[in-house]
Coordinates of C-alpha atoms and ligand atoms in Angstrom, one line a residue:
S21 CA 117.9 117.1 88.8
R22 CA 114.2 115.5 90.1
A23 CA 115.7 111.9 90.1
K24 CA 115.8 109.8 93.3
K25 CA 119.3 110.0 94.7
Y26 CA 120.9 109.1 98.0
G27 CA 123.8 107.2 98.7
K28 CA 127.6 107.4 99.4
E29 CA 130.4 107.6 96.3
N30 CA 133.7 107.1 97.7
R31 CA 135.6 107.9 94.5
V32 CA 134.0 110.8 92.3
S33 CA 135.4 111.6 89.2
T34 CA 134.0 114.7 88.3
T35 CA 135.7 117.7 88.1
F36 CA 135.7 121.6 87.6
G37 CA 136.4 120.3 83.8
D38 CA 133.1 119.4 83.7
V39 CA 131.2 122.4 84.5
A40 CA 131.2 124.7 81.8
G41 CA 130.4 128.6 83.1
H42 CA 130.1 129.4 86.5
E43 CA 134.0 130.9 87.1
E44 CA 132.7 133.3 90.0
A45 CA 131.2 129.8 91.7
K46 CA 134.0 128.0 90.8
K47 CA 136.6 130.5 92.5
E48 CA 134.7 130.2 95.8
L49 CA 134.5 126.8 95.8
I50 CA 138.1 126.2 95.1
E51 CA 138.2 127.4 98.7
V52 CA 136.1 124.5 99.8
V53 CA 138.5 122.1 97.9
D54 CA 141.5 123.4 100.1
F55 CA 139.5 123.7 103.1
L56 CA 138.8 119.4 102.3
K57 CA 142.5 119.0 101.5
N58 CA 144.2 121.1 104.0
P59 CA 141.9 121.3 107.0
Q60 CA 145.6 121.4 109.4
K61 CA 146.5 124.9 107.5
Y62 CA 143.2 126.4 108.8
V63 CA 142.3 124.2 112.2
G64 CA 146.8 125.0 112.8
I65 CA 146.2 128.4 112.6
G66 CA 142.8 128.6 114.5
A67 CA 140.6 129.2 112.0
E68 CA 136.9 127.0 112.0
I69 CA 136.4 125.8 108.9
P70 CA 133.3 126.6 107.2
K71 CA 130.7 124.1 108.0
G72 CA 127.7 125.0 105.5
V73 CA 127.6 126.4 102.0
L74 CA 124.9 127.0 100.2
L75 CA 123.9 126.9 96.7
V76 CA 121.3 129.0 95.0
G77 CA 119.7 128.8 91.6
P78 CA 117.1 127.9 89.1
P79 CA 116.3 124.2 88.7
G80 CA 119.3 122.6 86.0
T81 CA 122.1 125.3 86.6
G82 CA 124.7 122.4 87.6
K83 CA 124.2 122.8 91.3
T84 CA 124.7 119.0 92.0
L85 CA 127.2 118.6 89.4
L86 CA 129.2 121.4 91.1
A87 CA 129.0 120.0 94.6
R88 CA 129.9 116.9 93.2
A89 CA 133.0 118.7 91.5
V90 CA 134.2 120.0 94.5
A91 CA 134.0 115.9 95.9
G92 CA 135.7 115.2 92.6
E93 CA 138.6 117.7 93.1
A94 CA 139.2 117.5 96.7
D95 CA 139.2 113.4 96.4
V96 CA 136.9 113.0 99.0
P97 CA 133.5 111.1 99.6
F98 CA 130.7 112.4 98.5
Y99 CA 127.1 111.9 100.6
T100 CA 123.9 112.7 98.4
V101 CA 120.1 112.9 99.9
S102 CA 117.5 114.8 98.4
A103 CA 115.6 116.6 101.5
S104 CA 112.3 115.9 99.7
E105 CA 112.8 112.1 100.2
F106 CA 112.4 112.9 104.0
M107 CA 109.1 114.1 103.6
E108 CA 107.5 110.7 102.3
M109 CA 108.9 109.2 105.4
F110 CA 107.4 108.1 108.5
V111 CA 107.6 110.0 112.1
G112 CA 110.6 109.9 113.1
V113 CA 112.3 108.4 110.4
G114 CA 114.2 111.5 109.1
A115 CA 115.8 112.7 112.3
S116 CA 117.0 109.1 112.5
R117 CA 118.2 108.8 108.2
V118 CA 119.9 112.2 109.1
R119 CA 122.1 110.8 112.2
T120 CA 123.4 108.3 110.0
L121 CA 123.8 110.5 107.3
F122 CA 125.9 112.6 109.4
D123 CA 127.9 109.7 111.7
D124 CA 128.5 108.3 108.5
A125 CA 130.5 111.4 106.9
R126 CA 132.1 112.0 110.0
K127 CA 133.7 108.4 110.1
S128 CA 135.0 109.3 106.9
S129 CA 135.9 112.3 107.1
P130 CA 137.0 114.6 105.2
S131 CA 133.9 114.3 103.0
I132 CA 130.5 116.5 101.8
I133 CA 126.9 115.6 102.5
F134 CA 125.2 117.3 100.0
I135 CA 121.1 118.0 100.2
D136 CA 119.5 118.5 97.2
E137 CA 116.0 120.7 97.6
I138 CA 116.8 122.0 101.1
D139 CA 114.0 124.3 101.0
S140 CA 111.2 120.9 101.4
I141 CA 112.3 120.8 105.3
G142 CA 113.9 124.1 105.4
R143 CA 110.8 126.4 105.1
K144 CA 110.6 128.8 108.2
R145 CA 109.0 126.9 110.8
G146 CA 105.3 127.1 111.7
A147 CA 105.1 128.7 108.2
G148 CA 103.0 126.3 106.3
I149 CA 99.3 125.4 105.9
G150 CA 97.8 124.4 109.2
G151 CA 100.9 125.2 111.5
G152 CA 103.9 123.1 111.7
H153 CA 104.9 119.9 109.8
D154 CA 106.2 117.8 112.7
E155 CA 108.0 115.2 110.6
R156 CA 109.5 118.2 108.9
E157 CA 110.7 120.3 111.6
Q158 CA 112.0 117.1 113.9
T159 CA 114.7 116.6 110.4
L160 CA 115.1 120.3 110.2
N161 CA 116.3 120.4 113.8
Q162 CA 118.3 117.2 113.7
I163 CA 120.7 118.8 110.5
L164 CA 121.0 122.1 112.4
S165 CA 121.9 119.8 115.6
E166 CA 124.3 118.1 113.5
M167 CA 125.8 120.8 111.9
D168 CA 126.4 122.8 115.5
G169 CA 128.0 119.4 117.5
F170 CA 131.0 119.4 115.0
D171 CA 134.1 119.2 116.5
K172 CA 136.3 122.0 115.6
G173 CA 138.8 119.4 113.7
T174 CA 135.9 117.6 111.8
S175 CA 136.2 118.3 108.3
V176 CA 132.8 117.2 106.8
I177 CA 131.5 120.2 104.9
V178 CA 127.5 120.1 104.1
M179 CA 126.3 121.9 101.0
A180 CA 122.7 122.3 100.4
A181 CA 120.9 123.5 96.7
T182 CA 117.7 125.9 97.0
N183 CA 116.2 127.9 94.2
R184 CA 113.8 129.3 96.8
P185 CA 116.6 131.3 99.3
D186 CA 113.6 133.7 100.1
I187 CA 111.4 130.8 101.8
L188 CA 114.4 129.3 104.3
D189 CA 114.6 129.3 108.0
P190 CA 116.8 132.1 109.3
A191 CA 118.0 129.5 111.6
L192 CA 119.8 127.7 108.6
L193 CA 121.6 130.9 107.5
R194 CA 123.0 131.8 111.0
P195 CA 127.0 131.8 111.6
G196 CA 128.1 128.3 111.9
R197 CA 125.4 126.6 109.6
F198 CA 124.8 127.6 106.0
D199 CA 126.3 131.4 106.5
R200 CA 128.3 131.2 102.5
Q201 CA 126.0 131.2 99.7
V202 CA 126.9 130.7 96.0
T203 CA 124.6 131.9 93.5
I204 CA 124.5 129.8 90.3
D205 CA 122.9 131.9 87.4
L206 CA 121.6 130.4 84.2
P207 CA 124.1 130.7 81.7
N208 CA 124.6 133.7 79.2
M209 CA 125.2 133.1 75.7
K210 CA 128.9 132.3 75.7
E211 CA 128.3 129.9 78.6
R212 CA 125.8 128.2 76.5
E213 CA 128.3 127.7 74.3
A214 CA 131.1 126.3 76.2
I215 CA 128.1 123.8 77.7
L216 CA 126.9 122.8 74.6
K217 CA 130.5 122.0 73.7
V218 CA 130.8 119.8 76.8
H219 CA 128.1 117.9 76.0
M220 CA 129.2 117.5 72.6
R221 CA 132.6 115.6 72.9
N222 CA 133.0 112.4 72.3
K223 CA 129.8 112.6 70.0
P224 CA 129.9 112.1 65.8
L225 CA 129.2 115.7 64.9
S226 CA 128.9 116.8 61.1
G227 CA 130.7 120.2 60.1
S228 CA 127.1 121.5 59.4
V229 CA 127.1 121.9 63.5
D230 CA 127.4 125.7 64.5
V231 CA 127.9 125.8 68.5
V232 CA 128.0 129.7 68.3
E233 CA 124.3 129.7 66.3
L234 CA 123.1 127.0 68.8
S235 CA 124.1 129.0 71.8
K236 CA 122.0 132.2 70.3
S237 CA 119.3 130.1 69.8
T238 CA 118.5 129.0 73.6
P239 CA 117.6 132.0 75.5
Y240 CA 116.7 130.9 79.2
F241 CA 118.3 127.2 78.6
S242 CA 119.8 125.7 81.7
G243 CA 122.4 123.7 81.6
A244 CA 120.4 120.4 81.9
D245 CA 118.4 121.9 79.1
L246 CA 121.4 121.8 76.9
K247 CA 122.1 118.8 77.9
N248 CA 119.1 117.5 76.9
L249 CA 119.4 119.5 73.8
V250 CA 122.1 118.1 72.5
N251 CA 121.0 114.4 73.3
E252 CA 117.8 115.3 71.5
A253 CA 119.8 116.0 68.3
A254 CA 121.8 112.7 68.5
L255 CA 118.0 110.4 68.8
E256 CA 117.1 112.7 65.9
A257 CA 120.4 111.1 64.0
A258 CA 119.9 108.0 65.2
R259 CA 116.6 107.6 64.1
V260 CA 117.2 107.9 60.8
N261 CA 120.6 105.7 61.1
K262 CA 122.8 108.7 60.5
S263 CA 126.6 108.2 61.6
Q264 CA 126.5 112.0 62.5
I265 CA 124.8 114.6 64.2
D266 CA 124.2 117.5 61.6
M267 CA 122.7 121.1 61.8
N268 CA 119.5 120.4 61.2
D269 CA 118.7 117.5 63.9
F270 CA 119.4 120.0 66.3
Y271 CA 116.7 122.3 64.6
R272 CA 114.5 119.8 64.9
A273 CA 115.3 119.1 68.7
L274 CA 115.3 122.5 69.2
D275 CA 111.4 122.8 67.9
K276 CA 110.8 119.8 69.7
I277 CA 111.8 121.5 72.5
T278 CA 110.5 124.5 72.4
L279 CA 107.3 123.0 71.7
G280 CA 107.4 121.2 74.6
L281 CA 107.8 124.5 76.7
E282 CA 104.7 125.7 74.8
N283 CA 102.5 123.4 76.5
G284 CA 104.4 123.8 79.8
S285 CA 105.9 120.3 79.9
L286 CA 109.1 121.7 80.6
T287 CA 109.8 123.9 83.4
I288 CA 111.7 126.6 83.0
T289 CA 112.2 129.4 85.7
Ligands
ATP24 P1 118.3 121.1 90.2 O1 118.3 121.8 91.0 O2 117.1 120.6 88.9 O3 118.4 119.7 91.1 P2 121.1 121.1 89.3 O4 121.3 122.5 89.5 O5 121.2 120.3 90.6 O6 119.7 121.0 88.9 P3 122.2 119.3 87.7 O7 121.4 117.9 88.4 O8 123.8 119.4 88.4 O9 121.6 120.6 88.0 O10 122.0 119.5 86.1 C1 121.5 118.6 85.5 C2 122.4 118.3 84.1 O11 122.7 119.8 83.6 C3 124.1 118.2 84.5 O12 124.1 116.7 85.3 C4 125.3 118.6 83.4 O13 125.1 116.9 82.7 C5 124.0 119.9 83.1 N1 124.7 120.9 83.3 C6 123.9 121.4 83.9 N2 124.6 122.8 84.2 C7 125.5 122.7 83.7 C8 127.2 123.1 83.3 N3 127.4 124.5 84.2 N4 128.2 123.0 82.8 C9 127.6 121.2 81.9 N5 126.7 121.1 82.1 C10 125.8 121.2 82.7

Protein backbone atom coordinates (compact mmCIF):
# COMPACT_ATOMS: atom_id res chain seq x y z
CA SER A 1 0.00 0.00 0.00
CA ARG A 2 1.03 3.61 -0.40
CA ALA A 3 1.24 4.26 3.34
CA LYS A 4 4.58 5.24 4.76
CA LYS A 5 5.91 2.37 6.75
CA TYR A 6 9.21 1.37 8.12
CA GLY A 7 10.07 -0.60 11.14
CA LYS A 8 10.48 -3.91 12.83
CA GLU A 9 7.71 -6.25 13.87
CA ASN A 10 8.90 -8.90 16.27
CA ARG A 11 5.83 -11.04 16.32
CA VAL A 12 3.80 -11.16 13.18
CA SER A 13 0.36 -12.69 13.50
CA THR A 14 -0.48 -12.74 9.77
CA THR A 15 -0.65 -16.23 8.23
CA PHE A 16 -1.38 -17.68 4.79
CA GLY A 17 -4.96 -18.06 6.06
CA ASP A 18 -5.31 -14.27 5.84
CA VAL A 19 -4.35 -14.32 2.17
CA ALA A 20 -7.16 -15.44 -0.11
CA GLY A 21 -6.27 -16.97 -3.47
CA HIS A 22 -2.66 -16.77 -4.71
CA GLU A 23 -2.33 -20.55 -4.33
CA GLU A 24 0.68 -20.81 -6.65
CA ALA A 25 2.49 -18.00 -4.86
CA LYS A 26 1.78 -19.57 -1.49
CA LYS A 27 3.19 -22.89 -2.70
CA GLU A 28 6.44 -21.19 -3.66
CA LEU A 29 6.58 -19.19 -0.48
CA ILE A 30 6.05 -22.21 1.76
CA GLU A 31 9.54 -23.16 0.67
CA VAL A 32 10.84 -19.82 1.92
CA VAL A 33 9.11 -20.46 5.25
CA ASP A 34 11.01 -23.76 5.43
CA PHE A 35 14.37 -22.07 4.69
CA LEU A 36 13.72 -19.77 7.63
CA LYS A 37 12.50 -22.47 9.98
CA ASN A 38 15.05 -25.17 9.17
CA PRO A 39 18.16 -23.49 7.76
CA GLN A 40 20.33 -26.37 9.00
CA LYS A 41 18.54 -28.78 6.69
CA TYR A 42 19.82 -26.81 3.68
CA VAL A 43 23.19 -25.67 4.95
CA GLY A 44 23.96 -29.21 6.16
CA ILE A 45 23.74 -30.60 2.65
CA GLY A 46 25.75 -27.75 1.16
CA ALA A 47 22.86 -25.84 -0.38
CA GLU A 48 22.89 -22.07 -0.33
CA ILE A 49 19.67 -20.59 0.92
CA PRO A 50 18.20 -18.15 -1.60
CA LYS A 51 18.63 -14.56 -0.47
CA GLY A 52 16.14 -12.60 -2.47
CA VAL A 53 12.55 -13.10 -3.59
CA LEU A 54 10.86 -10.61 -5.88
CA LEU A 55 7.07 -10.34 -5.64
CA VAL A 56 5.77 -9.02 -8.94
CA GLY A 57 2.25 -7.71 -9.48
CA PRO A 58 -0.10 -4.75 -9.68
CA PRO A 59 -0.73 -2.50 -6.64
CA GLY A 60 -3.03 -3.74 -3.92
CA THR A 61 -2.87 -7.41 -4.84
CA GLY A 62 -1.43 -8.49 -1.49
CA LYS A 63 2.33 -8.48 -1.95
CA THR A 64 2.96 -6.87 1.43
CA LEU A 65 0.35 -9.13 2.97
CA LEU A 66 2.06 -12.25 1.55
CA ALA A 67 5.51 -11.16 2.72
CA ARG A 68 4.13 -10.52 6.18
CA ALA A 69 2.43 -13.94 6.12
CA VAL A 70 5.78 -15.60 5.36
CA ALA A 71 7.20 -13.95 8.49
CA GLY A 72 4.15 -14.98 10.50
CA GLU A 73 4.26 -18.59 9.32
CA ALA A 74 8.00 -18.86 10.00
CA ASP A 75 7.61 -16.90 13.25
CA VAL A 76 10.56 -14.62 12.47
CA PRO A 77 10.98 -10.83 12.83
CA PHE A 78 9.79 -8.74 9.88
CA TYR A 79 11.63 -5.57 8.84
CA THR A 80 9.77 -3.33 6.42
CA VAL A 81 10.91 -0.38 4.44
CA SER A 82 9.43 1.39 1.45
CA ALA A 83 12.14 2.09 -1.09
CA SER A 84 10.50 5.37 -2.06
CA GLU A 85 11.37 6.71 1.39
CA PHE A 86 15.05 6.50 0.53
CA MET A 87 14.45 8.97 -2.26
CA GLU A 88 13.47 11.67 0.23
CA MET A 89 16.64 11.32 2.24
CA PHE A 90 19.75 13.46 2.17
CA VAL A 91 22.74 12.19 0.25
CA GLY A 92 24.41 9.34 2.09
CA VAL A 93 21.52 8.76 4.48
CA GLY A 94 19.85 6.12 2.29
CA ALA A 95 22.96 3.95 2.16
CA SER A 96 23.56 4.23 5.87
CA ARG A 97 19.90 3.40 6.58
CA VAL A 98 20.31 0.28 4.44
CA ARG A 99 23.39 -0.70 6.40
CA THR A 100 21.58 -0.34 9.73
CA LEU A 101 18.57 -2.23 8.39
CA PHE A 102 20.67 -5.20 7.28
CA ASP A 103 22.77 -5.14 10.48
CA ASP A 104 19.64 -5.28 12.60
CA ALA A 105 18.12 -8.07 10.52
CA ARG A 106 21.33 -10.11 10.69
CA LYS A 107 21.42 -9.73 14.46
CA SER A 108 17.96 -11.24 14.76
CA SER A 109 18.41 -13.82 12.00
CA PRO A 110 16.50 -15.80 10.88
CA SER A 111 14.49 -12.81 9.74
CA ILE A 112 12.86 -11.14 6.74
CA ILE A 113 13.53 -7.76 5.21
CA PHE A 114 10.70 -6.50 3.02
CA ILE A 115 11.43 -3.69 0.57
CA ASP A 116 8.27 -2.27 -0.97
CA GLU A 117 8.37 -0.39 -4.31
CA ILE A 118 11.91 -1.58 -5.06
CA ASP A 119 11.60 -0.09 -8.56
CA SER A 120 11.83 3.44 -7.13
CA ILE A 121 15.50 2.85 -6.32
CA GLY A 122 16.10 -0.26 -8.43
CA ARG A 123 15.65 1.26 -11.88
CA LYS A 124 18.38 0.62 -14.39
CA ARG A 125 21.31 2.75 -13.37
CA GLY A 126 22.08 5.81 -15.42
CA ALA A 127 18.72 5.50 -17.19
CA GLY A 128 17.04 8.48 -15.55
CA ILE A 129 16.53 11.88 -17.14
CA GLY A 130 19.77 13.78 -16.83
CA GLY A 131 21.78 10.69 -15.99
CA GLY A 132 22.22 9.08 -12.61
CA HIS A 133 20.67 10.04 -9.31
CA ASP A 134 23.56 9.69 -6.87
CA GLU A 135 21.52 9.05 -3.77
CA ARG A 136 19.46 6.40 -5.52
CA GLU A 137 22.50 4.64 -6.94
CA GLN A 138 24.34 4.66 -3.64
CA THR A 139 21.33 3.18 -1.90
CA LEU A 140 20.88 0.52 -4.56
CA ASN A 141 24.59 -0.35 -4.48
CA GLN A 142 24.42 -0.67 -0.72
CA ILE A 143 21.52 -3.14 -0.97
CA LEU A 144 23.43 -5.20 -3.55
CA SER A 145 26.60 -5.30 -1.50
CA GLU A 146 24.70 -6.21 1.68
CA MET A 147 23.08 -9.14 -0.14
CA ASP A 148 26.44 -10.23 -1.58
CA GLY A 149 27.98 -10.03 1.88
CA PHE A 150 25.63 -12.45 3.63
CA ASP A 151 27.51 -15.36 5.18
CA LYS A 152 26.43 -18.78 4.03
CA GLY A 153 24.91 -19.43 7.42
CA THR A 154 22.89 -16.22 7.62
CA SER A 155 19.23 -16.79 7.11
CA VAL A 156 18.03 -13.32 6.30
CA ILE A 157 15.72 -13.40 3.33
CA VAL A 158 15.08 -10.19 1.47
CA MET A 159 11.67 -9.94 -0.15
CA ALA A 160 10.91 -7.04 -2.44
CA ALA A 161 7.80 -5.92 -4.26
CA THR A 162 7.40 -4.26 -7.63
CA ASN A 163 4.84 -3.74 -10.33
CA ARG A 164 7.53 -2.80 -12.86
CA PRO A 165 9.97 -5.71 -13.14
CA ASP A 166 10.81 -4.56 -16.67
CA ILE A 167 12.56 -1.39 -15.51
CA LEU A 168 14.70 -3.05 -12.83
CA ASP A 169 18.46 -2.94 -13.02
CA PRO A 170 19.58 -6.40 -14.20
CA ALA A 171 22.16 -6.37 -11.40
CA LEU A 172 19.28 -6.85 -8.97
CA LEU A 173 18.13 -10.03 -10.69
CA ARG A 174 21.47 -11.80 -10.85
CA PRO A 175 21.94 -15.19 -9.14
CA GLY A 176 22.47 -14.69 -5.44
CA ARG A 177 20.30 -11.57 -5.44
CA PHE A 178 16.60 -11.40 -6.41
CA ASP A 179 16.86 -14.55 -8.45
CA ARG A 180 13.41 -15.85 -7.54
CA GLN A 181 10.27 -14.22 -8.85
CA VAL A 182 6.78 -14.86 -7.62
CA THR A 183 3.92 -13.47 -9.70
CA ILE A 184 0.95 -11.97 -7.91
CA ASP A 185 -1.89 -11.33 -10.33
CA LEU A 186 -5.21 -9.56 -9.99
CA PRO A 187 -7.76 -12.00 -8.55
CA ASN A 188 -10.19 -13.89 -10.78
CA MET A 189 -13.86 -14.25 -9.89
CA LYS A 190 -13.40 -17.20 -7.53
CA GLU A 191 -10.50 -15.46 -5.84
CA ARG A 192 -12.48 -12.25 -5.48
CA GLU A 193 -15.16 -14.25 -3.71
CA ALA A 194 -12.56 -15.69 -1.32
CA ILE A 195 -11.06 -12.23 -0.65
CA LEU A 196 -14.49 -10.73 0.01
CA LYS A 197 -15.16 -13.52 2.50
CA VAL A 198 -11.89 -12.82 4.34
CA HIS A 199 -12.91 -9.19 4.78
CA MET A 200 -16.52 -10.05 5.68
CA ARG A 201 -15.33 -12.17 8.61
CA ASN A 202 -16.42 -10.63 11.89
CA LYS A 203 -18.85 -8.24 10.20
CA PRO A 204 -22.62 -8.48 10.76
CA LEU A 205 -24.11 -9.29 7.35
CA SER A 206 -27.77 -9.63 6.48
CA GLY A 207 -28.97 -12.71 4.58
CA SER A 208 -29.42 -10.55 1.49
CA VAL A 209 -25.67 -10.30 0.90
CA ASP A 210 -24.76 -12.36 -2.17
CA VAL A 211 -20.99 -12.82 -2.31
CA VAL A 212 -21.05 -14.59 -5.68
CA GLU A 213 -23.00 -11.70 -7.21
CA LEU A 214 -20.52 -9.22 -5.74
CA SER A 215 -17.54 -11.13 -7.08
CA LYS A 216 -19.17 -11.07 -10.52
CA SER A 217 -19.66 -7.31 -10.27
CA THR A 218 -16.06 -6.49 -9.45
CA PRO A 219 -13.85 -7.36 -12.43
CA TYR A 220 -10.35 -5.86 -12.24
CA PHE A 221 -10.73 -5.15 -8.53
CA SER A 222 -7.59 -5.85 -6.51
CA GLY A 223 -7.62 -7.31 -3.01
CA ALA A 224 -7.18 -3.81 -1.61
CA ASP A 225 -10.15 -2.56 -3.69
CA LEU A 226 -12.30 -5.42 -2.38
CA LYS A 227 -11.31 -4.69 1.20
CA ASN A 228 -12.28 -1.08 0.56
CA LEU A 229 -15.63 -2.17 -0.90
CA VAL A 230 -16.52 -4.12 2.26
CA ASN A 231 -15.51 -1.18 4.42
CA GLU A 232 -17.51 1.31 2.34
CA ALA A 233 -20.56 -0.95 2.63
CA ALA A 234 -20.12 -1.06 6.41
CA LEU A 235 -19.92 2.74 6.46
CA GLU A 236 -23.12 2.97 4.41
CA ALA A 237 -24.92 0.75 6.94
CA ALA A 238 -23.53 2.62 9.93
CA ARG A 239 -24.48 5.98 8.48
CA VAL A 240 -28.17 5.09 8.81
CA ASN A 241 -27.71 3.22 12.10
CA LYS A 242 -28.32 -0.26 10.75
CA SER A 243 -27.06 -3.19 12.81
CA GLN A 244 -26.34 -5.31 9.75
CA ILE A 245 -24.80 -4.66 6.36
CA ASP A 246 -27.18 -5.59 3.55
CA MET A 247 -26.85 -6.02 -0.20
CA ASN A 248 -28.11 -2.47 -0.88
CA ASP A 249 -25.19 -1.11 1.16
CA PHE A 250 -22.85 -3.07 -1.08
CA TYR A 251 -24.54 -1.76 -4.23
CA ARG A 252 -24.28 1.80 -2.92
CA ALA A 253 -20.62 1.27 -2.05
CA LEU A 254 -20.02 -0.22 -5.48
CA ASP A 255 -21.63 2.80 -7.18
CA LYS A 256 -19.51 5.14 -5.14
CA ILE A 257 -16.31 3.27 -5.95
CA THR A 258 -17.11 2.88 -9.64
CA LEU A 259 -17.82 6.61 -9.86
CA GLY A 260 -14.49 7.25 -8.18
CA LEU A 261 -12.84 5.05 -10.79
CA GLU A 262 -14.43 7.00 -13.64
CA ASN A 263 -13.20 10.22 -12.10
CA GLY A 264 -9.74 8.78 -11.86
CA SER A 265 -9.49 9.11 -8.09
CA LEU A 266 -8.80 5.41 -7.67
CA THR A 267 -6.06 3.65 -9.54
CA ILE A 268 -6.39 0.24 -11.04
CA THR A 269 -3.63 -0.85 -13.35
P1 LIG B 1 1.16 -2.20 -3.08
O1 LIG B 1 1.83 -2.71 -4.28
O2 LIG B 1 0.23 -1.04 -3.35
O3 LIG B 1 2.06 -2.00 -1.89
P2 LIG B 1 0.37 -4.77 -2.18
O4 LIG B 1 0.33 -5.69 -3.32
O5 LIG B 1 1.53 -4.79 -1.26
O6 LIG B 1 0.12 -3.31 -2.69
P3 LIG B 1 -1.17 -5.05 0.16
O7 LIG B 1 -0.72 -3.77 0.79
O8 LIG B 1 -0.64 -6.29 0.68
O9 LIG B 1 -0.96 -4.97 -1.38
O10 LIG B 1 -2.76 -5.12 0.16
C1 LIG B 1 -3.54 -4.14 0.76
C2 LIG B 1 -4.64 -4.77 1.59
O11 LIG B 1 -5.59 -5.40 0.71
C3 LIG B 1 -4.12 -5.90 2.46
O12 LIG B 1 -3.69 -5.46 3.71
C4 LIG B 1 -5.36 -6.78 2.58
O13 LIG B 1 -6.20 -6.32 3.60
C5 LIG B 1 -6.06 -6.60 1.25
N1 LIG B 1 -5.74 -7.72 0.35
C6 LIG B 1 -5.01 -7.65 -0.80
N2 LIG B 1 -4.92 -8.86 -1.38
C7 LIG B 1 -5.58 -9.72 -0.58
C8 LIG B 1 -5.82 -11.13 -0.61
N3 LIG B 1 -5.37 -11.89 -1.63
N4 LIG B 1 -6.52 -11.68 0.39
C9 LIG B 1 -6.99 -10.92 1.41
N5 LIG B 1 -6.79 -9.60 1.51
C10 LIG B 1 -6.10 -8.99 0.53
